[in-house]
Amino acid sequence: MAGDETRDGVALTNLDQPLFDGAGATKRDLVDYLDAVGDRILPVLRDRALSVIRVRPGQEPFMQKNLPKYAPEWVQSVSVWAEASRRQVTYALCNDRRTLLWFANQRAVEYHPGLFVGSHPTHMILDLDPPDGSDAFELAVRGAFLVRQALDDAGLAGAVKTSGAKGVHVFVPVAEGTGMEDLAAATRALAARAERVDPALATTAFIREDRAGKVFIDSTRAGGATVAAAYSPRIRPGTPVSFPVAWESLDQVVPADFTVHTAAGLLKDADPWAESMPAPQRLPADLVEEGHTIPVARVQAMHEGKRRAARARRAE
């Protein structure tokens, strides 16, 4: 059952083990999939600080940020200051096939690259997170179309993909030289504009209990956050894949259409993520200006949480 082999000088072990409970896939399926889509996924990982989510047999999945000391010397890395933990973190750079294979052998299922290349942010990202329910993805798609309308109205364009879970990601490439604060502000403004298109469907409320069953337009990805890469598998039943979809086809698919078993075959020789991505764009001044008037969601939520806790204590 070991199923050991070597590819590109990387020893691959225990390939016939189940990947995780409910995966419907083996470690070999993960390796084969990532190897098959390597020329598509490597460009979206290249030169970006990489966090991965690994799953070992009999253990809960865990996120790995620091490159382990036992990593081969040929795995490139970059040191980044983590403001949240107030420390330097040494991240891997997944820049070539053998590094990708090494991560696959480490049972790294999910690939979450940073949103910077060097010190330059590269994309505005809106994450559409629907409420739980059988129609969750359908609602996320409807939310994504609100974002698309807001983008059109602002003179911007973006590409869209399934998250690989129940949501949808919209990526808008931004011009080099875009400042981090301005990017974060523009993201908040775009989310607010999308919410105003249909406030009965969508919300920018960061606190979950304030969302009232609506699609959450998450505008908090700017900065040190990450997002699952295009073509990344996800640790979900059936091992779905975050997959690019044309806007006109978004309401005709479901996340289960794209898995480690099916996605590579659907791609054939194409790279729909690269092909659908617009050229980098400058952020409209009015969008940036509006965003600077909108409070930062996490900070606002923290203060609101403290206020609610104080009210609850007074009511006791």
PDB file of C-alpha atoms in Angstrom:
ATOM      1  CA  MET A   1       0.000   0.000   0.000  1.00  0.00           C
ATOM      2  CA  ALA A   2       3.013   2.331   0.277  1.00  0.00           C
ATOM      3  CA  GLY A   3       3.030   3.391  -3.368  1.00  0.00           C
ATOM      4  CA  ASP A   4       6.364   5.203  -3.104  1.00  0.00           C
ATOM      5  CA  GLU A   5       8.015   6.804  -6.148  1.00  0.00           C
ATOM      6  CA  THR A   6      10.281   9.684  -7.164  1.00  0.00           C
ATOM      7  CA  ARG A   7       9.491  12.636  -9.452  1.00  0.00           C
ATOM      8  CA  ASP A   8      11.893  15.434 -10.341  1.00  0.00           C
ATOM      9  CA  GLY A   9      14.199  14.197  -7.594  1.00  0.00           C
ATOM     10  CA  VAL A  10      11.474  14.403  -4.928  1.00  0.00           C
ATOM     11  CA  ALA A  11      10.757  11.217  -2.975  1.00  0.00           C
ATOM     12  CA  LEU A  12       6.996  10.672  -2.740  1.00  0.00           C
ATOM     13  CA  THR A  13       5.760   8.357  -0.006  1.00  0.00           C
ATOM     14  CA  ASN A  14       2.561   6.628   1.111  1.00  0.00           C
ATOM     15  CA  LEU A  15       0.798   7.664  -2.064  1.00  0.00           C
ATOM     16  CA  ASP A  16      -2.021   5.184  -1.649  1.00  0.00           C
ATOM     17  CA  GLN A  17      -3.133   6.485   1.752  1.00  0.00           C
ATOM     18  CA  PRO A  18      -6.505   8.274   1.953  1.00  0.00           C
ATOM     19  CA  LEU A  19      -5.938  12.019   1.855  1.00  0.00           C
ATOM     20  CA  PHE A  20      -8.329  12.833   4.712  1.00  0.00           C
ATOM     21  CA  ASP A  21     -11.699  11.634   5.987  1.00  0.00           C
ATOM     22  CA  GLY A  22     -14.330  12.319   3.336  1.00  0.00           C
ATOM     23  CA  ALA A  23     -11.780  13.317   0.690  1.00  0.00           C
ATOM     24  CA  GLY A  24     -12.769  10.604  -1.733  1.00  0.00           C
ATOM     25  CA  ALA A  25      -9.145  10.845  -2.841  1.00  0.00           C
ATOM     26  CA  THR A  26      -5.714   9.505  -1.988  1.00  0.00           C
ATOM     27  CA  LYS A  27      -2.438  11.288  -1.514  1.00  0.00           C
ATOM     28  CA  ARG A  28      -1.557  10.093  -5.029  1.00  0.00           C
ATOM     29  CA  ASP A  29      -4.620  11.886  -6.383  1.00  0.00           C
ATOM     30  CA  LEU A  30      -3.389  15.105  -4.765  1.00  0.00           C
ATOM     31  CA  VAL A  31       0.130  14.697  -6.160  1.00  0.00           C
ATOM     32  CA  ASP A  32      -1.116  13.778  -9.630  1.00  0.00           C
ATOM     33  CA  TYR A  33      -3.523  16.711  -9.715  1.00  0.00           C
ATOM     34  CA  LEU A  34      -0.977  19.312  -8.602  1.00  0.00           C
ATOM     35  CA  ASP A  35       1.586  17.912 -11.028  1.00  0.00           C
ATOM     36  CA  ALA A  36      -0.933  18.089 -13.863  1.00  0.00           C
ATOM     37  CA  VAL A  37      -1.867  21.731 -13.160  1.00  0.00           C
ATOM     38  CA  GLY A  38       1.616  22.819 -12.125  1.00  0.00           C
ATOM     39  CA  ASP A  39       2.097  25.160 -15.084  1.00  0.00           C
ATOM     40  CA  ARG A  40      -1.206  26.876 -14.156  1.00  0.00           C
ATOM     41  CA  ILE A  41      -0.885  27.059 -10.346  1.00  0.00           C
ATOM     42  CA  LEU A  42       2.825  27.944 -10.156  1.00  0.00           C
ATOM     43  CA  PRO A  43       2.347  31.385 -11.772  1.00  0.00           C
ATOM     44  CA  VAL A  44      -0.195  32.356  -9.083  1.00  0.00           C
ATOM     45  CA  LEU A  45       2.144  31.145  -6.306  1.00  0.00           C
ATOM     46  CA  ARG A  46       5.458  32.396  -7.686  1.00  0.00           C
ATOM     47  CA  ASP A  47       7.387  34.875  -5.516  1.00  0.00           C
ATOM     48  CA  ARG A  48       4.541  35.107  -2.987  1.00  0.00           C
ATOM     49  CA  ALA A  49       4.879  34.237   0.688  1.00  0.00           C
ATOM     50  CA  LEU A  50       3.046  30.909   0.921  1.00  0.00           C
ATOM     51  CA  SER A  51       0.916  29.509   3.719  1.00  0.00           C
ATOM     52  CA  VAL A  52      -0.389  25.973   3.277  1.00  0.00           C
ATOM     53  CA  ILE A  53      -2.990  23.903   5.067  1.00  0.00           C
ATOM     54  CA  ARG A  54      -1.771  20.378   5.705  1.00  0.00           C
ATOM     55  CA  VAL A  55      -3.621  17.336   6.969  1.00  0.00           C
ATOM     56  CA  ARG A  56      -1.800  14.398   8.541  1.00  0.00           C
ATOM     57  CA  PRO A  57      -3.429  10.989   9.064  1.00  0.00           C
ATOM     58  CA  GLY A  58      -5.551  11.009  12.214  1.00  0.00           C
ATOM     59  CA  GLN A  59      -5.022  14.726  12.880  1.00  0.00           C
ATOM     60  CA  GLU A  60      -7.005  17.904  12.322  1.00  0.00           C
ATOM     61  CA  PRO A  61      -5.886  20.124   9.416  1.00  0.00           C
ATOM     62  CA  PHE A  62      -3.466  22.890  10.370  1.00  0.00           C
ATOM     63  CA  MET A  63      -2.063  25.980   8.669  1.00  0.00           C
ATOM     64  CA  GLN A  64       1.698  26.099   8.216  1.00  0.00           C
ATOM     65  CA  LYS A  65       3.300  29.486   7.661  1.00  0.00           C
ATOM     66  CA  ASN A  66       6.891  29.089   8.790  1.00  0.00           C
ATOM     67  CA  LEU A  67       8.981  26.980   6.441  1.00  0.00           C
ATOM     68  CA  PRO A  68      10.058  23.949   8.520  1.00  0.00           C
ATOM     69  CA  LYS A  69      13.745  23.491   9.270  1.00  0.00           C
ATOM     70  CA  TYR A  70      13.713  20.090   7.575  1.00  0.00           C
ATOM     71  CA  ALA A  71      12.716  21.577   4.207  1.00  0.00           C
ATOM     72  CA  PRO A  72      15.210  20.869   1.401  1.00  0.00           C
ATOM     73  CA  GLU A  73      17.766  23.625   0.864  1.00  0.00           C
ATOM     74  CA  TRP A  74      16.460  24.197  -2.661  1.00  0.00           C
ATOM     75  CA  VAL A  75      13.070  25.396  -1.362  1.00  0.00           C
ATOM     76  CA  GLN A  76      13.289  29.182  -1.663  1.00  0.00           C
ATOM     77  CA  SER A  77      12.010  31.391   1.132  1.00  0.00           C
ATOM     78  CA  VAL A  78      11.299  34.977   2.118  1.00  0.00           C
ATOM     79  CA  SER A  79      11.258  36.614   5.546  1.00  0.00           C
ATOM     80  CA  VAL A  80       8.213  38.793   6.264  1.00  0.00           C
ATOM     81  CA  TRP A  81       7.336  40.839   9.327  1.00  0.00           C
ATOM     82  CA  ALA A  82       3.993  39.640  10.749  1.00  0.00           C
ATOM     83  CA  GLU A  83       2.317  42.608  12.400  1.00  0.00           C
ATOM     84  CA  ALA A  84      -0.313  40.500  14.172  1.00  0.00           C
ATOM     85  CA  SER A  85       2.218  38.276  15.948  1.00  0.00           C
ATOM     86  CA  ARG A  86       4.988  40.905  16.032  1.00  0.00           C
ATOM     87  CA  ARG A  87       7.650  38.623  14.629  1.00  0.00           C
ATOM     88  CA  GLN A  88       9.499  37.682  11.464  1.00  0.00           C
ATOM     89  CA  VAL A  89       8.036  34.704   9.629  1.00  0.00           C
ATOM     90  CA  THR A  90      10.037  32.720   7.084  1.00  0.00           C
ATOM     91  CA  TYR A  91       7.635  31.710   4.352  1.00  0.00           C
ATOM     92  CA  ALA A  92       8.275  29.304   1.507  1.00  0.00           C
ATOM     93  CA  LEU A  93       8.224  30.477  -2.091  1.00  0.00           C
ATOM     94  CA  CYS A  94       6.721  27.820  -4.345  1.00  0.00           C
ATOM     95  CA  ASN A  95       8.467  28.735  -7.568  1.00  0.00           C
ATOM     96  CA  ASP A  96       9.070  25.411  -9.306  1.00  0.00           C
ATOM     97  CA  ARG A  97       7.748  21.919  -9.886  1.00  0.00           C
ATOM     98  CA  ARG A  98       9.862  20.119  -7.326  1.00  0.00           C
ATOM     99  CA  THR A  99       8.854  22.543  -4.560  1.00  0.00           C
ATOM    100  CA  LEU A 100       5.205  21.959  -5.445  1.00  0.00           C
ATOM    101  CA  LEU A 101       5.777  18.188  -5.386  1.00  0.00           C
ATOM    102  CA  TRP A 102       7.574  18.469  -2.043  1.00  0.00           C
ATOM    103  CA  PHE A 103       4.599  20.316  -0.556  1.00  0.00           C
ATOM    104  CA  ALA A 104       2.208  17.732  -1.995  1.00  0.00           C
ATOM    105  CA  ASN A 105       4.258  14.986  -0.354  1.00  0.00           C
ATOM    106  CA  GLN A 106       3.954  16.919   2.911  1.00  0.00           C
ATOM    107  CA  ARG A 107       0.186  16.564   2.476  1.00  0.00           C
ATOM    108  CA  ALA A 108      -0.231  20.271   1.860  1.00  0.00           C
ATOM    109  CA  VAL A 109      -3.717  20.313   0.381  1.00  0.00           C
ATOM    110  CA  GLU A 110      -4.534  24.033   0.369  1.00  0.00           C
ATOM    111  CA  TYR A 111      -2.292  26.800  -1.028  1.00  0.00           C
ATOM    112  CA  HIS A 112      -2.795  30.329   0.283  1.00  0.00           C
ATOM    113  CA  PRO A 113      -0.299  32.788  -1.257  1.00  0.00           C
ATOM    114  CA  GLY A 114       0.197  36.313   0.020  1.00  0.00           C
ATOM    115  CA  LEU A 115      -1.345  39.159  -1.914  1.00  0.00           C
ATOM    116  CA  PHE A 116       1.988  40.912  -2.422  1.00  0.00           C
ATOM    117  CA  VAL A 117       4.957  40.387  -4.699  1.00  0.00           C
ATOM    118  CA  GLY A 118       7.805  41.932  -2.776  1.00  0.00           C
ATOM    119  CA  SER A 119       6.206  44.931  -1.080  1.00  0.00           C
ATOM    120  CA  HIS A 120       3.694  45.601  -3.860  1.00  0.00           C
ATOM    121  CA  PRO A 121       0.019  44.605  -3.493  1.00  0.00           C
ATOM    122  CA  THR A 122      -1.207  43.081  -6.726  1.00  0.00           C
ATOM    123  CA  HIS A 123      -4.970  42.596  -6.428  1.00  0.00           C
ATOM    124  CA  MET A 124      -8.119  43.955  -4.893  1.00  0.00           C
ATOM    125  CA  ILE A 125     -10.100  40.962  -3.621  1.00  0.00           C
ATOM    126  CA  LEU A 126     -13.740  40.583  -2.649  1.00  0.00           C
ATOM    127  CA  ASP A 127     -14.728  37.331  -0.950  1.00  0.00           C
ATOM    128  CA  LEU A 128     -18.409  36.443  -1.212  1.00  0.00           C
ATOM    129  CA  ASP A 129     -19.363  34.370   1.835  1.00  0.00           C
ATOM    130  CA  PRO A 130     -22.973  33.142   1.801  1.00  0.00           C
ATOM    131  CA  PRO A 131     -24.990  31.925   4.783  1.00  0.00           C
ATOM    132  CA  ASP A 132     -25.279  28.199   5.325  1.00  0.00           C
ATOM    133  CA  GLY A 133     -27.989  26.389   3.421  1.00  0.00           C
ATOM    134  CA  SER A 134     -28.680  24.351   0.316  1.00  0.00           C
ATOM    135  CA  ASP A 135     -28.713  27.510  -1.813  1.00  0.00           C
ATOM    136  CA  ALA A 136     -25.467  28.905  -0.374  1.00  0.00           C
ATOM    137  CA  PHE A 137     -23.471  28.903  -3.603  1.00  0.00           C
ATOM    138  CA  GLU A 138     -26.378  30.320  -5.596  1.00  0.00           C
ATOM    139  CA  LEU A 139     -26.526  33.240  -3.162  1.00  0.00           C
ATOM    140  CA  ALA A 140     -22.760  33.731  -3.401  1.00  0.00           C
ATOM    141  CA  VAL A 141     -23.052  33.927  -7.184  1.00  0.00           C
ATOM    142  CA  ARG A 142     -25.786  36.542  -6.903  1.00  0.00           C
ATOM    143  CA  GLY A 143     -23.544  38.480  -4.554  1.00  0.00           C
ATOM    144  CA  ALA A 144     -20.668  38.250  -7.012  1.00  0.00           C
ATOM    145  CA  PHE A 145     -22.843  39.783  -9.725  1.00  0.00           C
ATOM    146  CA  LEU A 146     -23.487  42.744  -7.398  1.00  0.00           C
ATOM    147  CA  VAL A 147     -19.714  43.179  -7.127  1.00  0.00           C
ATOM    148  CA  ARG A 148     -19.405  42.983 -10.885  1.00  0.00           C
ATOM    149  CA  GLN A 149     -22.011  45.731 -11.285  1.00  0.00           C
ATOM    150  CA  ALA A 150     -20.155  47.910  -8.779  1.00  0.00           C
ATOM    151  CA  LEU A 151     -16.919  47.276 -10.690  1.00  0.00           C
ATOM    152  CA  ASP A 152     -18.556  48.175 -14.003  1.00  0.00           C
ATOM    153  CA  ASP A 153     -19.923  51.390 -12.506  1.00  0.00           C
ATOM    154  CA  ALA A 154     -16.425  52.285 -11.257  1.00  0.00           C
ATOM    155  CA  GLY A 155     -14.806  51.544 -14.620  1.00  0.00           C
ATOM    156  CA  LEU A 156     -12.995  48.461 -13.296  1.00  0.00           C
ATOM    157  CA  ALA A 157     -12.940  44.794 -14.296  1.00  0.00           C
ATOM    158  CA  GLY A 158     -12.179  41.595 -12.444  1.00  0.00           C
ATOM    159  CA  ALA A 159     -11.927  37.832 -12.761  1.00  0.00           C
ATOM    160  CA  VAL A 160     -13.996  35.362 -10.751  1.00  0.00           C
ATOM    161  CA  LYS A 161     -13.489  31.874  -9.385  1.00  0.00           C
ATOM    162  CA  THR A 162     -15.180  29.459  -7.048  1.00  0.00           C
ATOM    163  CA  SER A 163     -13.574  29.437  -3.606  1.00  0.00           C
ATOM    164  CA  GLY A 164     -13.624  25.661  -3.549  1.00  0.00           C
ATOM    165  CA  ALA A 165     -15.941  25.836  -0.549  1.00  0.00           C
ATOM    166  CA  LYS A 166     -19.356  27.530  -0.733  1.00  0.00           C
ATOM    167  CA  GLY A 167     -18.241  31.009  -1.787  1.00  0.00           C
ATOM    168  CA  VAL A 168     -16.879  33.019  -4.683  1.00  0.00           C
ATOM    169  CA  HIS A 169     -13.739  35.161  -5.048  1.00  0.00           C
ATOM    170  CA  VAL A 170     -13.465  38.242  -7.264  1.00  0.00           C
ATOM    171  CA  PHE A 171      -9.928  39.426  -8.125  1.00  0.00           C
ATOM    172  CA  VAL A 172      -9.185  42.857  -9.557  1.00  0.00           C
ATOM    173  CA  PRO A 173      -5.522  43.383 -10.575  1.00  0.00           C
ATOM    174  CA  VAL A 174      -4.193  46.798  -9.535  1.00  0.00           C
ATOM    175  CA  ALA A 175      -1.443  48.894 -11.046  1.00  0.00           C
ATOM    176  CA  GLU A 176       2.046  48.817  -9.579  1.00  0.00           C
ATOM    177  CA  GLY A 177       2.513  51.645  -7.113  1.00  0.00           C
ATOM    178  CA  THR A 178      -0.934  51.268  -5.565  1.00  0.00           C
ATOM    179  CA  GLY A 179      -0.607  52.101  -1.869  1.00  0.00           C
ATOM    180  CA  MET A 180      -1.774  49.600   0.708  1.00  0.00           C
ATOM    181  CA  GLU A 181      -4.017  52.046   2.556  1.00  0.00           C
ATOM    182  CA  ASP A 182      -5.632  53.231  -0.658  1.00  0.00           C
ATOM    183  CA  LEU A 183      -6.185  49.647  -1.814  1.00  0.00           C
ATOM    184  CA  ALA A 184      -7.841  48.731   1.479  1.00  0.00           C
ATOM    185  CA  ALA A 185     -10.008  51.846   1.296  1.00  0.00           C
ATOM    186  CA  ALA A 186     -11.080  51.154  -2.291  1.00  0.00           C
ATOM    187  CA  THR A 187     -11.967  47.582  -1.360  1.00  0.00           C
ATOM    188  CA  ARG A 188     -14.221  48.824   1.444  1.00  0.00           C
ATOM    189  CA  ALA A 189     -15.883  51.317  -0.876  1.00  0.00           C
ATOM    190  CA  LEU A 190     -16.469  48.752  -3.603  1.00  0.00           C
ATOM    191  CA  ALA A 191     -18.057  46.361  -1.087  1.00  0.00           C
ATOM    192  CA  ALA A 192     -20.299  49.160   0.191  1.00  0.00           C
ATOM    193  CA  ARG A 193     -21.367  50.055  -3.339  1.00  0.00           C
ATOM    194  CA  ALA A 194     -22.176  46.410  -4.111  1.00  0.00           C
ATOM    195  CA  GLU A 195     -24.210  46.195  -0.902  1.00  0.00           C
ATOM    196  CA  ARG A 196     -26.200  49.286  -1.908  1.00  0.00           C
ATOM    197  CA  VAL A 197     -27.197  47.639  -5.200  1.00  0.00           C
ATOM    198  CA  ASP A 198     -29.253  45.047  -3.285  1.00  0.00           C
ATOM    199  CA  PRO A 199     -29.164  45.447   0.516  1.00  0.00           C
ATOM    200  CA  ALA A 200     -31.764  42.705   0.888  1.00  0.00           C
ATOM    201  CA  LEU A 201     -29.251  40.204  -0.534  1.00  0.00           C
ATOM    202  CA  ALA A 202     -25.837  41.417   0.588  1.00  0.00           C
ATOM    203  CA  THR A 203     -24.187  42.938   3.631  1.00  0.00           C
ATOM    204  CA  THR A 204     -20.792  44.245   4.674  1.00  0.00           C
ATOM    205  CA  ALA A 205     -21.519  43.504   8.366  1.00  0.00           C
ATOM    206  CA  PHE A 206     -18.344  41.970   9.805  1.00  0.00           C
ATOM    207  CA  ILE A 207     -20.051  40.570  12.907  1.00  0.00           C
ATOM    208  CA  ARG A 208     -21.712  37.320  11.887  1.00  0.00           C
ATOM    209  CA  GLU A 209     -24.881  37.738  13.947  1.00  0.00           C
ATOM    210  CA  ASP A 210     -25.525  41.077  12.214  1.00  0.00           C
ATOM    211  CA  ARG A 211     -25.723  39.540   8.740  1.00  0.00           C
ATOM    212  CA  ALA A 212     -29.339  38.377   8.974  1.00  0.00           C
ATOM    213  CA  GLY A 213     -28.885  35.490   6.537  1.00  0.00           C
ATOM    214  CA  LYS A 214     -27.373  37.679   3.817  1.00  0.00           C
ATOM    215  CA  VAL A 215     -24.268  37.190   1.655  1.00  0.00           C
ATOM    216  CA  PHE A 216     -21.265  38.736   3.387  1.00  0.00           C
ATOM    217  CA  ILE A 217     -19.131  40.855   1.054  1.00  0.00           C
ATOM    218  CA  ASP A 218     -15.785  40.513   2.786  1.00  0.00           C
ATOM    219  CA  SER A 219     -13.549  43.482   2.033  1.00  0.00           C
ATOM    220  CA  THR A 220     -10.854  42.626   4.601  1.00  0.00           C
ATOM    221  CA  ARG A 221      -8.432  40.677   2.413  1.00  0.00           C
ATOM    222  CA  ALA A 222      -6.194  43.668   1.748  1.00  0.00           C
ATOM    223  CA  GLY A 223      -3.034  43.684   3.843  1.00  0.00           C
ATOM    224  CA  GLY A 224      -1.615  40.590   5.470  1.00  0.00           C
ATOM    225  CA  ALA A 225      -4.533  38.276   4.701  1.00  0.00           C
ATOM    226  CA  THR A 226      -4.374  35.423   2.209  1.00  0.00           C
ATOM    227  CA  VAL A 227      -6.898  33.685   0.006  1.00  0.00           C
ATOM    228  CA  ALA A 228      -6.957  30.212  -1.531  1.00  0.00           C
ATOM    229  CA  ALA A 229      -5.144  30.295  -4.858  1.00  0.00           C
ATOM    230  CA  ALA A 230      -6.790  29.570  -8.156  1.00  0.00           C
ATOM    231  CA  TYR A 231      -6.498  25.808  -8.788  1.00  0.00           C
ATOM    232  CA  SER A 232      -5.838  25.069  -5.089  1.00  0.00           C
ATOM    233  CA  PRO A 233      -7.578  22.010  -3.673  1.00  0.00           C
ATOM    234  CA  ARG A 234      -9.614  22.528  -0.505  1.00  0.00           C
ATOM    235  CA  ILE A 235     -10.034  20.327   2.549  1.00  0.00           C
ATOM    236  CA  ARG A 236     -13.716  19.710   1.975  1.00  0.00           C
ATOM    237  CA  PRO A 237     -15.722  16.553   1.229  1.00  0.00           C
ATOM    238  CA  GLY A 238     -14.793  15.335  -2.235  1.00  0.00           C
ATOM    239  CA  THR A 239     -11.654  17.538  -2.348  1.00  0.00           C
ATOM    240  CA  PRO A 240     -13.013  20.354  -4.518  1.00  0.00           C
ATOM    241  CA  VAL A 241     -10.742  22.858  -6.241  1.00  0.00           C
ATOM    242  CA  SER A 242     -10.909  26.659  -6.381  1.00  0.00           C
ATOM    243  CA  PHE A 243     -11.605  27.042 -10.078  1.00  0.00           C
ATOM    244  CA  PRO A 244     -11.826  29.979 -12.528  1.00  0.00           C
ATOM    245  CA  VAL A 245     -15.191  30.443 -14.215  1.00  0.00           C
ATOM    246  CA  ALA A 246     -16.257  32.893 -16.908  1.00  0.00           C
ATOM    247  CA  TRP A 247     -18.699  35.481 -15.594  1.00  0.00           C
ATOM    248  CA  GLU A 248     -21.338  34.367 -18.077  1.00  0.00           C
ATOM    249  CA  SER A 249     -21.060  30.761 -16.827  1.00  0.00           C
ATOM    250  CA  LEU A 250     -20.915  31.443 -13.089  1.00  0.00           C
ATOM    251  CA  ASP A 251     -24.599  30.732 -12.495  1.00  0.00           C
ATOM    252  CA  GLN A 252     -24.350  27.450 -14.427  1.00  0.00           C
ATOM    253  CA  VAL A 253     -21.819  25.641 -12.206  1.00  0.00           C
ATOM    254  CA  VAL A 254     -21.560  24.290  -8.661  1.00  0.00           C
ATOM    255  CA  PRO A 255     -18.371  23.838  -6.587  1.00  0.00           C
ATOM    256  CA  ALA A 256     -18.595  20.050  -6.860  1.00  0.00           C
ATOM    257  CA  ASP A 257     -18.022  20.333 -10.619  1.00  0.00           C
ATOM    258  CA  PHE A 258     -14.334  20.992  -9.921  1.00  0.00           C
ATOM    259  CA  THR A 259     -12.373  18.432  -7.904  1.00  0.00           C
ATOM    260  CA  VAL A 260      -8.905  16.889  -7.903  1.00  0.00           C
ATOM    261  CA  HIS A 261     -10.421  14.165 -10.091  1.00  0.00           C
ATOM    262  CA  THR A 262     -12.061  16.424 -12.698  1.00  0.00           C
ATOM    263  CA  ALA A 263     -10.382  19.842 -12.781  1.00  0.00           C
ATOM    264  CA  ALA A 264      -7.242  18.973 -14.732  1.00  0.00           C
ATOM    265  CA  GLY A 265      -9.271  17.307 -17.462  1.00  0.00           C
ATOM    266  CA  LEU A 266     -11.595  20.299 -17.722  1.00  0.00           C
ATOM    267  CA  LEU A 267      -8.625  22.597 -18.254  1.00  0.00           C
ATOM    268  CA  LYS A 268      -7.174  20.653 -21.188  1.00  0.00           C
ATOM    269  CA  ASP A 269      -4.443  23.017 -22.450  1.00  0.00           C
ATOM    270  CA  ALA A 270      -6.073  26.224 -21.230  1.00  0.00           C
ATOM    271  CA  ASP A 271      -5.316  28.500 -18.289  1.00  0.00           C
ATOM    272  CA  PRO A 272      -8.659  30.260 -17.719  1.00  0.00           C
ATOM    273  CA  TRP A 273      -7.404  32.200 -14.688  1.00  0.00           C
ATOM    274  CA  ALA A 274      -4.589  33.863 -16.630  1.00  0.00           C
ATOM    275  CA  GLU A 275      -6.806  34.267 -19.687  1.00  0.00           C
ATOM    276  CA  SER A 276      -9.672  35.926 -17.786  1.00  0.00           C
ATOM    277  CA  MET A 277      -7.519  38.258 -15.668  1.00  0.00           C
ATOM    278  CA  PRO A 278      -7.722  41.879 -16.859  1.00  0.00           C
ATOM    279  CA  ALA A 279      -4.636  44.066 -17.083  1.00  0.00           C
ATOM    280  CA  PRO A 280      -3.645  45.903 -13.882  1.00  0.00           C
ATOM    281  CA  GLN A 281      -5.813  48.977 -13.298  1.00  0.00           C
ATOM    282  CA  ARG A 282      -5.487  52.250 -11.412  1.00  0.00           C
ATOM    283  CA  LEU A 283      -8.022  52.760  -8.675  1.00  0.00           C
ATOM    284  CA  PRO A 284     -10.489  55.609  -9.308  1.00  0.00           C
ATOM    285  CA  ALA A 285      -9.858  58.556  -6.999  1.00  0.00           C
ATOM    286  CA  ASP A 286     -13.509  58.785  -5.937  1.00  0.00           C
ATOM    287  CA  LEU A 287     -13.519  55.105  -4.922  1.00  0.00           C
ATOM    288  CA  VAL A 288     -10.414  55.585  -2.789  1.00  0.00           C
ATOM    289  CA  GLU A 289     -11.788  58.789  -1.275  1.00  0.00           C
ATOM    290  CA  GLU A 290     -15.093  57.142  -0.372  1.00  0.00           C
ATOM    291  CA  GLY A 291     -13.290  54.181   1.176  1.00  0.00           C
ATOM    292  CA  HIS A 292     -11.270  56.380   3.500  1.00  0.00           C
ATOM    293  CA  THR A 293     -14.553  57.514   5.077  1.00  0.00           C
ATOM    294  CA  ILE A 294     -15.578  53.898   5.865  1.00  0.00           C
ATOM    295  CA  PRO A 295     -14.284  52.430   9.148  1.00  0.00           C
ATOM    296  CA  VAL A 296     -11.973  49.413   8.974  1.00  0.00           C
ATOM    297  CA  ALA A 297     -14.269  46.421   9.521  1.00  0.00           C
ATOM    298  CA  ARG A 298     -12.138  44.491  12.001  1.00  0.00           C
ATOM    299  CA  VAL A 299     -11.466  47.570  14.127  1.00  0.00           C
ATOM    300  CA  GLN A 300     -15.111  48.607  14.058  1.00  0.00           C
ATOM    301  CA  ALA A 301     -16.172  45.054  15.001  1.00  0.00           C
ATOM    302  CA  MET A 302     -13.708  44.986  17.897  1.00  0.00           C
ATOM    303  CA  HIS A 303     -15.084  48.230  19.334  1.00  0.00           C
ATOM    304  CA  GLU A 304     -18.666  47.103  18.808  1.00  0.00           C
ATOM    305  CA  GLY A 305     -17.910  43.810  20.566  1.00  0.00           C
ATOM    306  CA  LYS A 306     -16.585  45.715  23.566  1.00  0.00           C
ATOM    307  CA  ARG A 307     -19.682  47.939  23.634  1.00  0.00           C
ATOM    308  CA  ARG A 308     -21.996  44.930  23.498  1.00  0.00           C
ATOM    309  CA  ALA A 309     -20.080  43.163  26.250  1.00  0.00           C
ATOM    310  CA  ALA A 310     -20.319  46.270  28.436  1.00  0.00           C
ATOM    311  CA  ARG A 311     -24.080  46.509  27.834  1.00  0.00           C
ATOM    312  CA  ALA A 312     -24.486  42.826  28.663  1.00  0.00           C
ATOM    313  CA  ARG A 313     -22.600  43.300  31.952  1.00  0.00           C
ATOM    314  CA  ARG A 314     -24.771  46.277  32.891  1.00  0.00           C
ATOM    315  CA  ALA A 315     -27.906  44.252  32.163  1.00  0.00           C
ATOM    316  CA  GLU A 316     -26.899  41.435  34.502  1.00  0.00           C
TER     317      GLU A 316
END
